[in-house]
Amino acid sequence: MKKKWLTLLCMGIMLNAALAQEGWPAVTKEMKPWTRWWWMGSAVDKPNLARELQDLSDIGIGGVEVTPIYGAKGYESRYTPYLSGNWMDMLAFTAQKTSSLGLGLDMNLGTGWPFGGAQVTEQDAATKFFLDEVVLKQGDQLRFPLIPSDGKQTFAHLQALRAFKANGEEINLDQYIGKTTGHWSTNEAVRVIALFAGRTKQKVKRAAPGGEGFTLDHLGAIPVQHYLGSFAQVFQGRQISIRSFFNDSYEVYGANWTDSFLQEFHKRKRYRLEDYLLDFAGKGADKDREARVKSDYREVVSAVLRDNFLIPFTKFAHQRGALSRNQAHGSPGNLIDLYASTDIAECETFGSSFFSIPNLRRDSADVRNVDPDPMMFKFASSATNTHGKKYTSSETFTWLTEHFRTALSQTKPEVEQLFLAGVNHVFYHGTTYSPTDVAFPGWLFYASVNFTSDNPLWTHMAGLNQYITRVQSILQSTQADNELLVYWPIYDVWHDTDGAFKTLGVHHVDRWLHPTDFYKQSIALQQSGYSFDFVTDAILDQTTVDSERLVTAKNARPYKAVIVPKSQYFSEVTLANLLDLAKQGATVIFQGLPEDVHGFHHVEERRKQLNDLLATLKLSATENNQYTAYGKGKIYVTTDVHSALETEQISAERLVRSGLKFSRRFHDGKRYYYLVNHSNKTVDDVFRFNAWGASCTLLDPQTGKIFKLPIQQGNVRLQIPPGYAWLVALSDEPVANTPYPYISKKTELPVFKQPWKVTFISGGPELPKSRTLQQPSFWTAWNDADANRFSGIAHYETTVQLDKQRHKSYLLTLGAVGESARILVNNQEAGILWAHPFQLEISDLLRKGKNTIRIEVANLMANRVRDLDQRKVSWRNYHEINFVNIDYEGFDAASWQVMDSGLQGPVKLFAY
């Protein structure tokens, strides 16, 4: 334990030194990655809390989000009931300890997900409507009280009752609501539609002890106030510093109603939903009216969720000196507006993506129905950027791979997709609290990448954390520099007859996002090299024009144009806003003019308003590509959006033609380009950026080094290998004086002639015996049973003779690594190689003559867990879901093949 503590202490000192590099922004805790910290059974104690927080701090974590969940079996005596006095004491201790370490503390305002628990009565529980149909023949009677067809409903009440004759004529039976006796008779055949408000019966998923109970009615103003009030009560009199309160993804299954919904609907739409029950039930003959009624319903659900839940949630946080952080995806509403309703919008990655980076592992078992879609991440970052807010966070690496098989190299391109999409505040998913007396692999959450101290990659995570911190230090110190707004036609999404309730989740973007013209246009713009944010009706309603630029909020960067993808249904208010913006000098580009208004309320009146506005454009109904001056601005109607942008001299970044991906940022006269190479080849060419500066600086986020890049006739040479990223700063003032050593005339040096000694340093279940090799090889290739089941760290060490030349630079390449490596040259730290390409410039540490090269390699937990399952050692024994595999089936690693572990090489040294 003493040796481990000294290692972590030294690692923490080195990490802080690595992050305090001149030329980079001063590091705040938010710039470091944070982690979701599951408290299993809330079975926490102060010594273990302090130890884990210190460990997290030492490897470069900036903060934790406490989320209590179900517990491990056999440890029930340690459970701490949620929100009890002792639980709050543990939270207060955590706040004190995080503060002393310079860490941040966020708190899930519930246990597991979604919001709910013991404090939620059935009255305040998640609510759903029931539309029951009863067919009556002539002379039949409808007897009261009516009860819903769902026999499990114990808390339901009738809200509307209508009968319909064969000719469609409606009979209003609302006067019978509340009747507990009696009957209604019909003298002709009718069908009766009864609208009930009932309860979903959903309980909190993965609830912690004391947090079990009904899911909250998120749409109900009174239930939400009761829920928030219960937390206000337990926090009363306690000074616990929470940075932000968190709400997880909207997984309130089937909750599509609240008891006051009919009143909410009438207030907002000026007609009674209950007067159109046949259409709402999908049983009317007029399908257009059905779609319009359902669109109005969905729009009201979105507004009610925002007004009754998210805005009060944010107010609750502010009253306690905290921020609100929310995952809107999965919600039944306009995701961008819902993301914008709290202080920090948070998206989510779920599963793995395909990248063509050479040798990047992706197992077939890790492939889901859809890959994480960066365009989906932009819904959250667009809410942030258009409102001038600072942070877009992400739940990162959820189910990235199967348990115990996630390498740090696999995390890098995934997190880079987030950065490229505008995310700048990463939360790992995640870390499970585990006391020291729990044997390997410790307590673990079932859907995470298991970033815990029992994982051999733990000490090498400092490399990942440094990288994320450097990138986020730039992303958080700047603003997104996106030139375009792209309107999201939400009414086309809402305007269908498929059911009534519509949730927009990350797992089914192939259904509600990918088929749309909006998505296709956005992909085309991105592939062409344009930067953009998404915009909604509500955002456009607040947008102004300043010097022909669109200003969406006081602190937001202005935009050069707004693009409206082809859409069928449109708001006449939004069209009026767009035309008014054009009058003020803005450029508006329609891919096609709107065809009709959305919704049902005052539809004819609003349709006339829309057509009257369109008539002011005086455009031909038959031409595809048209342009007109409109006030001080311009309006295009064209299928060729790119030509319109070129006409307006709004240029795409040409560097994307090389295969590079980019994000452009701005601050105080400087423009930053975050450049990532996810292709299968090195990009080595000269490029002209759209932004201009007298000096060009490379800030290498992998190493922290800063170099001057020469500008020749406005062009800059980029040399970025597959899997690598650059941060390039353009400014009028020079930042660095050291020229970048471009790699040219690379020559392999035949210096690795001596044997390699392999020594196992830490890990288990036991340390294999050391051995000497003529060439490096995976320790799992030795036919050694101890090595095959070993998870931990080993040193590969050798010496080289070098005729070092002052005018040369030296590049070390490792070849195949299983899975990450720390490099020491002559006993001095050179860096951690944790992702592709596994190469490092080591010129400063090499000397003329004899040099010692030590490569500290860490593998994964997989082989050791495989051994546990083959020997049928019981290590997973949890309440509720226990421990499942990536397909949510019982987990068992016994049949796995041994994963390659160690250093295969070939290790090479190049001079250039």
mmCIF file of N, CA and C in Angstrom, residues 459-534:
data_model
loop_
_atom_site.group_PDB
_atom_site.id
_atom_site.type_symbol
_atom_site.label_atom_id
_atom_site.label_comp_id
_atom_site.label_asym_id
_atom_site.label_seq_id
_atom_site.Cartn_x
_atom_site.Cartn_y
_atom_site.Cartn_z
ATOM 1 N N THR A 459 -3.100 3.938 -13.910
ATOM 2 C CA THR A 459 -2.012 4.919 -13.845
ATOM 3 C C THR A 459 -1.749 5.548 -15.206
ATOM 4 N N HIS A 460 -2.042 4.829 -16.279
ATOM 5 C CA HIS A 460 -1.834 5.391 -17.612
ATOM 6 C C HIS A 460 -2.973 6.314 -18.035
ATOM 7 N N MET A 461 -4.064 6.324 -17.264
ATOM 8 C CA MET A 461 -5.156 7.253 -17.555
ATOM 9 C C MET A 461 -4.703 8.699 -17.463
ATOM 10 N N ALA A 462 -3.602 8.935 -16.766
ATOM 11 C CA ALA A 462 -3.074 10.298 -16.710
ATOM 12 C C ALA A 462 -2.827 10.835 -18.113
ATOM 13 N N GLY A 463 -2.417 9.953 -19.056
ATOM 14 C CA GLY A 463 -2.209 10.384 -20.436
ATOM 15 C C GLY A 463 -3.492 10.846 -21.080
ATOM 16 N N LEU A 464 -4.552 10.050 -20.951
ATOM 17 C CA LEU A 464 -5.859 10.442 -21.474
ATOM 18 C C LEU A 464 -6.339 11.722 -20.805
ATOM 19 N N ASN A 465 -6.192 11.788 -19.487
ATOM 20 C CA ASN A 465 -6.695 12.948 -18.744
ATOM 21 C C ASN A 465 -5.947 14.225 -19.116
ATOM 22 N N GLN A 466 -4.633 14.124 -19.324
ATOM 23 C CA GLN A 466 -3.863 15.292 -19.748
ATOM 24 C C GLN A 466 -4.346 15.771 -21.117
ATOM 25 N N TYR A 467 -4.556 14.814 -22.007
ATOM 26 C CA TYR A 467 -5.011 15.172 -23.352
ATOM 27 C C TYR A 467 -6.350 15.903 -23.291
ATOM 28 N N ILE A 468 -7.306 15.327 -22.579
ATOM 29 C CA ILE A 468 -8.626 15.946 -22.467
ATOM 30 C C ILE A 468 -8.524 17.320 -21.823
ATOM 31 N N THR A 469 -7.698 17.434 -20.790
ATOM 32 C CA THR A 469 -7.556 18.716 -20.102
ATOM 33 C C THR A 469 -7.001 19.781 -21.028
ATOM 34 N N ARG A 470 -5.995 19.431 -21.812
ATOM 35 C CA ARG A 470 -5.410 20.435 -22.715
ATOM 36 C C ARG A 470 -6.426 20.878 -23.764
ATOM 37 N N VAL A 471 -7.143 19.912 -24.351
ATOM 38 C CA VAL A 471 -8.138 20.280 -25.355
ATOM 39 C C VAL A 471 -9.240 21.121 -24.721
ATOM 40 N N GLN A 472 -9.746 20.689 -23.581
ATOM 41 C CA GLN A 472 -10.834 21.422 -22.940
ATOM 42 C C GLN A 472 -10.385 22.783 -22.446
ATOM 43 N N SER A 473 -9.107 22.929 -22.126
ATOM 44 C CA SER A 473 -8.630 24.244 -21.687
ATOM 45 C C SER A 473 -8.788 25.272 -22.802
ATOM 46 N N ILE A 474 -8.605 24.841 -24.036
ATOM 47 C CA ILE A 474 -8.825 25.740 -25.171
ATOM 48 C C ILE A 474 -10.317 25.886 -25.456
ATOM 49 N N LEU A 475 -11.037 24.778 -25.474
ATOM 50 C CA LEU A 475 -12.461 24.823 -25.810
ATOM 51 C C LEU A 475 -13.262 25.630 -24.797
ATOM 52 N N GLN A 476 -12.873 25.578 -23.523
ATOM 53 C CA GLN A 476 -13.606 26.327 -22.503
ATOM 54 C C GLN A 476 -13.175 27.789 -22.417
ATOM 55 N N SER A 477 -12.006 28.114 -22.963
ATOM 56 C CA SER A 477 -11.501 29.483 -22.916
ATOM 57 C C SER A 477 -11.877 30.266 -24.168
ATOM 58 N N THR A 478 -12.615 29.650 -25.062
ATOM 59 C CA THR A 478 -12.963 30.251 -26.339
ATOM 60 C C THR A 478 -14.448 30.052 -26.610
ATOM 61 N N GLN A 479 -14.898 30.623 -27.716
ATOM 62 C CA GLN A 479 -16.264 30.407 -28.182
ATOM 63 C C GLN A 479 -16.241 29.693 -29.524
ATOM 64 N N ALA A 480 -17.276 28.921 -29.766
ATOM 65 C CA ALA A 480 -17.406 28.286 -31.073
ATOM 66 C C ALA A 480 -17.498 29.363 -32.147
ATOM 67 N N ASP A 481 -16.748 29.167 -33.216
ATOM 68 C CA ASP A 481 -16.711 30.143 -34.311
ATOM 69 C C ASP A 481 -17.402 29.532 -35.525
ATOM 70 N N ASN A 482 -18.719 29.366 -35.414
ATOM 71 C CA ASN A 482 -19.505 28.741 -36.471
ATOM 72 C C ASN A 482 -20.206 29.809 -37.291
ATOM 73 N N GLU A 483 -20.153 29.690 -38.608
ATOM 74 C CA GLU A 483 -20.660 30.758 -39.463
ATOM 75 C C GLU A 483 -22.137 30.635 -39.796
ATOM 76 N N LEU A 484 -22.719 29.436 -39.628
ATOM 77 C CA LEU A 484 -24.080 29.198 -40.099
ATOM 78 C C LEU A 484 -25.005 28.747 -38.975
ATOM 79 N N LEU A 485 -26.277 29.090 -39.153
ATOM 80 C CA LEU A 485 -27.364 28.511 -38.373
ATOM 81 C C LEU A 485 -28.168 27.608 -39.303
ATOM 82 N N VAL A 486 -28.502 26.428 -38.830
ATOM 83 C CA VAL A 486 -29.333 25.498 -39.602
ATOM 84 C C VAL A 486 -30.607 25.240 -38.801
ATOM 85 N N TYR A 487 -31.732 25.603 -39.383
ATOM 86 C CA TYR A 487 -33.016 25.467 -38.700
ATOM 87 C C TYR A 487 -33.429 24.003 -38.616
ATOM 88 N N TRP A 488 -33.912 23.588 -37.430
ATOM 89 C CA TRP A 488 -34.419 22.228 -37.249
ATOM 90 C C TRP A 488 -35.935 22.227 -37.433
ATOM 91 N N PRO A 489 -36.448 21.614 -38.492
ATOM 92 C CA PRO A 489 -37.907 21.588 -38.735
ATOM 93 C C PRO A 489 -38.599 20.573 -37.824
ATOM 94 N N ILE A 490 -38.785 20.951 -36.591
ATOM 95 C CA ILE A 490 -39.354 20.035 -35.606
ATOM 96 C C ILE A 490 -40.786 19.641 -35.950
ATOM 97 N N TYR A 491 -41.516 20.529 -36.639
ATOM 98 C CA TYR A 491 -42.920 20.204 -36.916
ATOM 99 C C TYR A 491 -43.057 19.064 -37.911
ATOM 100 N N ASP A 492 -42.053 18.874 -38.758
ATOM 101 C CA ASP A 492 -42.088 17.706 -39.643
ATOM 102 C C ASP A 492 -41.923 16.419 -38.840
ATOM 103 N N VAL A 493 -41.209 16.493 -37.730
ATOM 104 C CA VAL A 493 -41.039 15.338 -36.855
ATOM 105 C C VAL A 493 -42.329 15.067 -36.095
ATOM 106 N N TRP A 494 -42.955 16.126 -35.627
ATOM 107 C CA TRP A 494 -44.164 15.975 -34.813
ATOM 108 C C TRP A 494 -45.406 15.678 -35.656
ATOM 109 N N HIS A 495 -45.368 15.998 -36.933
ATOM 110 C CA HIS A 495 -46.572 15.984 -37.754
ATOM 111 C C HIS A 495 -46.780 14.633 -38.420
ATOM 112 N N ASP A 496 -46.952 13.605 -37.643
ATOM 113 C CA ASP A 496 -47.272 12.305 -38.220
ATOM 114 C C ASP A 496 -48.341 11.638 -37.384
ATOM 115 N N THR A 497 -48.831 10.525 -37.851
ATOM 116 C CA THR A 497 -49.945 9.852 -37.180
ATOM 117 C C THR A 497 -49.510 8.578 -36.478
ATOM 118 N N ASP A 498 -48.213 8.404 -36.292
ATOM 119 C CA ASP A 498 -47.691 7.196 -35.648
ATOM 120 C C ASP A 498 -47.809 7.353 -34.135
ATOM 121 N N GLY A 499 -48.893 6.831 -33.577
ATOM 122 C CA GLY A 499 -49.123 6.969 -32.152
ATOM 123 C C GLY A 499 -49.407 8.406 -31.788
ATOM 124 N N ALA A 500 -49.232 8.728 -30.510
ATOM 125 C CA ALA A 500 -49.417 10.110 -30.061
ATOM 126 C C ALA A 500 -48.140 10.636 -29.427
ATOM 127 N N PHE A 501 -47.576 9.853 -28.535
ATOM 128 C CA PHE A 501 -46.377 10.256 -27.805
ATOM 129 C C PHE A 501 -45.156 9.999 -28.674
ATOM 130 N N LYS A 502 -44.175 10.900 -28.650
ATOM 131 C CA LYS A 502 -42.987 10.743 -29.484
ATOM 132 C C LYS A 502 -41.761 11.188 -28.692
ATOM 133 N N THR A 503 -40.901 10.220 -28.356
ATOM 134 C CA THR A 503 -39.648 10.541 -27.680
ATOM 135 C C THR A 503 -38.513 10.494 -28.698
ATOM 136 N N LEU A 504 -37.520 11.358 -28.505
ATOM 137 C CA LEU A 504 -36.412 11.490 -29.442
ATOM 138 C C LEU A 504 -35.135 11.089 -28.735
ATOM 139 N N GLY A 505 -34.793 9.802 -28.850
ATOM 140 C CA GLY A 505 -33.670 9.248 -28.108
ATOM 141 C C GLY A 505 -32.454 9.000 -28.975
ATOM 142 N N VAL A 506 -31.319 8.765 -28.324
ATOM 143 C CA VAL A 506 -30.053 8.547 -29.038
ATOM 144 C C VAL A 506 -29.998 7.161 -29.673
ATOM 145 N N HIS A 507 -30.799 6.224 -29.206
ATOM 146 C CA HIS A 507 -30.712 4.853 -29.694
ATOM 147 C C HIS A 507 -31.487 4.628 -30.991
ATOM 148 N N HIS A 508 -32.298 5.609 -31.371
ATOM 149 C CA HIS A 508 -33.149 5.412 -32.548
ATOM 150 C C HIS A 508 -33.082 6.611 -33.491
ATOM 151 N N VAL A 509 -31.906 7.223 -33.595
ATOM 152 C CA VAL A 509 -31.754 8.343 -34.520
ATOM 153 C C VAL A 509 -31.954 7.900 -35.964
ATOM 154 N N ASP A 510 -31.791 6.599 -36.205
ATOM 155 C CA ASP A 510 -32.021 6.100 -37.558
ATOM 156 C C ASP A 510 -33.491 6.189 -37.942
ATOM 157 N N ARG A 511 -34.373 6.391 -36.968
ATOM 158 C CA ARG A 511 -35.807 6.486 -37.246
ATOM 159 C C ARG A 511 -36.264 7.935 -37.394
ATOM 160 N N TRP A 512 -35.871 8.797 -36.445
ATOM 161 C CA TRP A 512 -36.442 10.147 -36.424
ATOM 162 C C TRP A 512 -35.509 11.233 -36.945
ATOM 163 N N LEU A 513 -34.200 10.921 -37.114
ATOM 164 C CA LEU A 513 -33.251 11.949 -37.547
ATOM 165 C C LEU A 513 -32.669 11.660 -38.928
ATOM 166 N N HIS A 514 -32.116 10.473 -39.104
ATOM 167 C CA HIS A 514 -31.384 10.166 -40.334
ATOM 168 C C HIS A 514 -32.203 10.323 -41.617
ATOM 169 N N PRO A 515 -33.480 9.995 -41.641
ATOM 170 C CA PRO A 515 -34.214 10.105 -42.916
ATOM 171 C C PRO A 515 -34.539 11.542 -43.331
ATOM 172 N N THR A 516 -34.313 12.540 -42.489
ATOM 173 C CA THR A 516 -34.806 13.889 -42.744
ATOM 174 C C THR A 516 -33.888 14.674 -43.673
ATOM 175 N N ASP A 517 -34.468 15.629 -44.399
ATOM 176 C CA ASP A 517 -33.680 16.552 -45.225
ATOM 177 C C ASP A 517 -32.764 17.395 -44.350
ATOM 178 N N PHE A 518 -33.218 17.706 -43.164
ATOM 179 C CA PHE A 518 -32.399 18.469 -42.217
ATOM 180 C C PHE A 518 -31.076 17.748 -41.938
ATOM 181 N N TYR A 519 -31.151 16.461 -41.674
ATOM 182 C CA TYR A 519 -29.939 15.696 -41.374
ATOM 183 C C TYR A 519 -29.045 15.593 -42.613
ATOM 184 N N LYS A 520 -29.656 15.295 -43.749
ATOM 185 C CA LYS A 520 -28.869 15.146 -44.975
ATOM 186 C C LYS A 520 -28.184 16.456 -45.346
ATOM 187 N N GLN A 521 -28.886 17.578 -45.186
ATOM 188 C CA GLN A 521 -28.291 18.873 -45.482
ATOM 189 C C GLN A 521 -27.162 19.187 -44.512
ATOM 190 N N SER A 522 -27.354 18.835 -43.238
ATOM 191 C CA SER A 522 -26.317 19.088 -42.233
ATOM 192 C C SER A 522 -25.064 18.271 -42.523
ATOM 193 N N ILE A 523 -25.237 17.011 -42.890
ATOM 194 C CA ILE A 523 -24.089 16.170 -43.237
ATOM 195 C C ILE A 523 -23.355 16.755 -44.443
ATOM 196 N N ALA A 524 -24.110 17.193 -45.460
ATOM 197 C CA ALA A 524 -23.485 17.755 -46.657
ATOM 198 C C ALA A 524 -22.697 19.015 -46.330
ATOM 199 N N LEU A 525 -23.230 19.857 -45.471
ATOM 200 C CA LEU A 525 -22.519 21.071 -45.075
ATOM 201 C C LEU A 525 -21.235 20.728 -44.332
ATOM 202 N N GLN A 526 -21.323 19.775 -43.431
ATOM 203 C CA GLN A 526 -20.152 19.392 -42.647
ATOM 204 C C GLN A 526 -19.072 18.794 -43.543
ATOM 205 N N GLN A 527 -19.465 17.933 -44.434
ATOM 206 C CA GLN A 527 -18.491 17.292 -45.323
ATOM 207 C C GLN A 527 -17.848 18.295 -46.266
ATOM 208 N N SER A 528 -18.543 19.394 -46.524
ATOM 209 C CA SER A 528 -17.982 20.429 -47.391
ATOM 210 C C SER A 528 -17.046 21.363 -46.640
ATOM 211 N N GLY A 529 -17.080 21.335 -45.302
ATOM 212 C CA GLY A 529 -16.171 22.155 -44.528
ATOM 213 C C GLY A 529 -16.805 23.355 -43.855
ATOM 214 N N TYR A 530 -18.134 23.348 -43.711
ATOM 215 C CA TYR A 530 -18.812 24.449 -43.027
ATOM 216 C C TYR A 530 -19.004 24.123 -41.542
ATOM 217 N N SER A 531 -19.075 25.187 -40.742
ATOM 218 C CA SER A 531 -19.347 25.057 -39.311
ATOM 219 C C SER A 531 -20.712 25.658 -39.024
ATOM 220 N N PHE A 532 -21.480 25.024 -38.177
ATOM 221 C CA PHE A 532 -22.846 25.500 -37.951
ATOM 222 C C PHE A 532 -23.366 25.046 -36.605
ATOM 223 N N ASP A 533 -24.408 25.734 -36.170
ATOM 224 C CA ASP A 533 -25.203 25.321 -35.028
ATOM 225 C C ASP A 533 -26.644 25.186 -35.483
ATOM 226 N N PHE A 534 -27.403 24.373 -34.773
ATOM 227 C CA PHE A 534 -28.819 24.220 -35.063
ATOM 228 C C PHE A 534 -29.605 25.327 -34.351
#
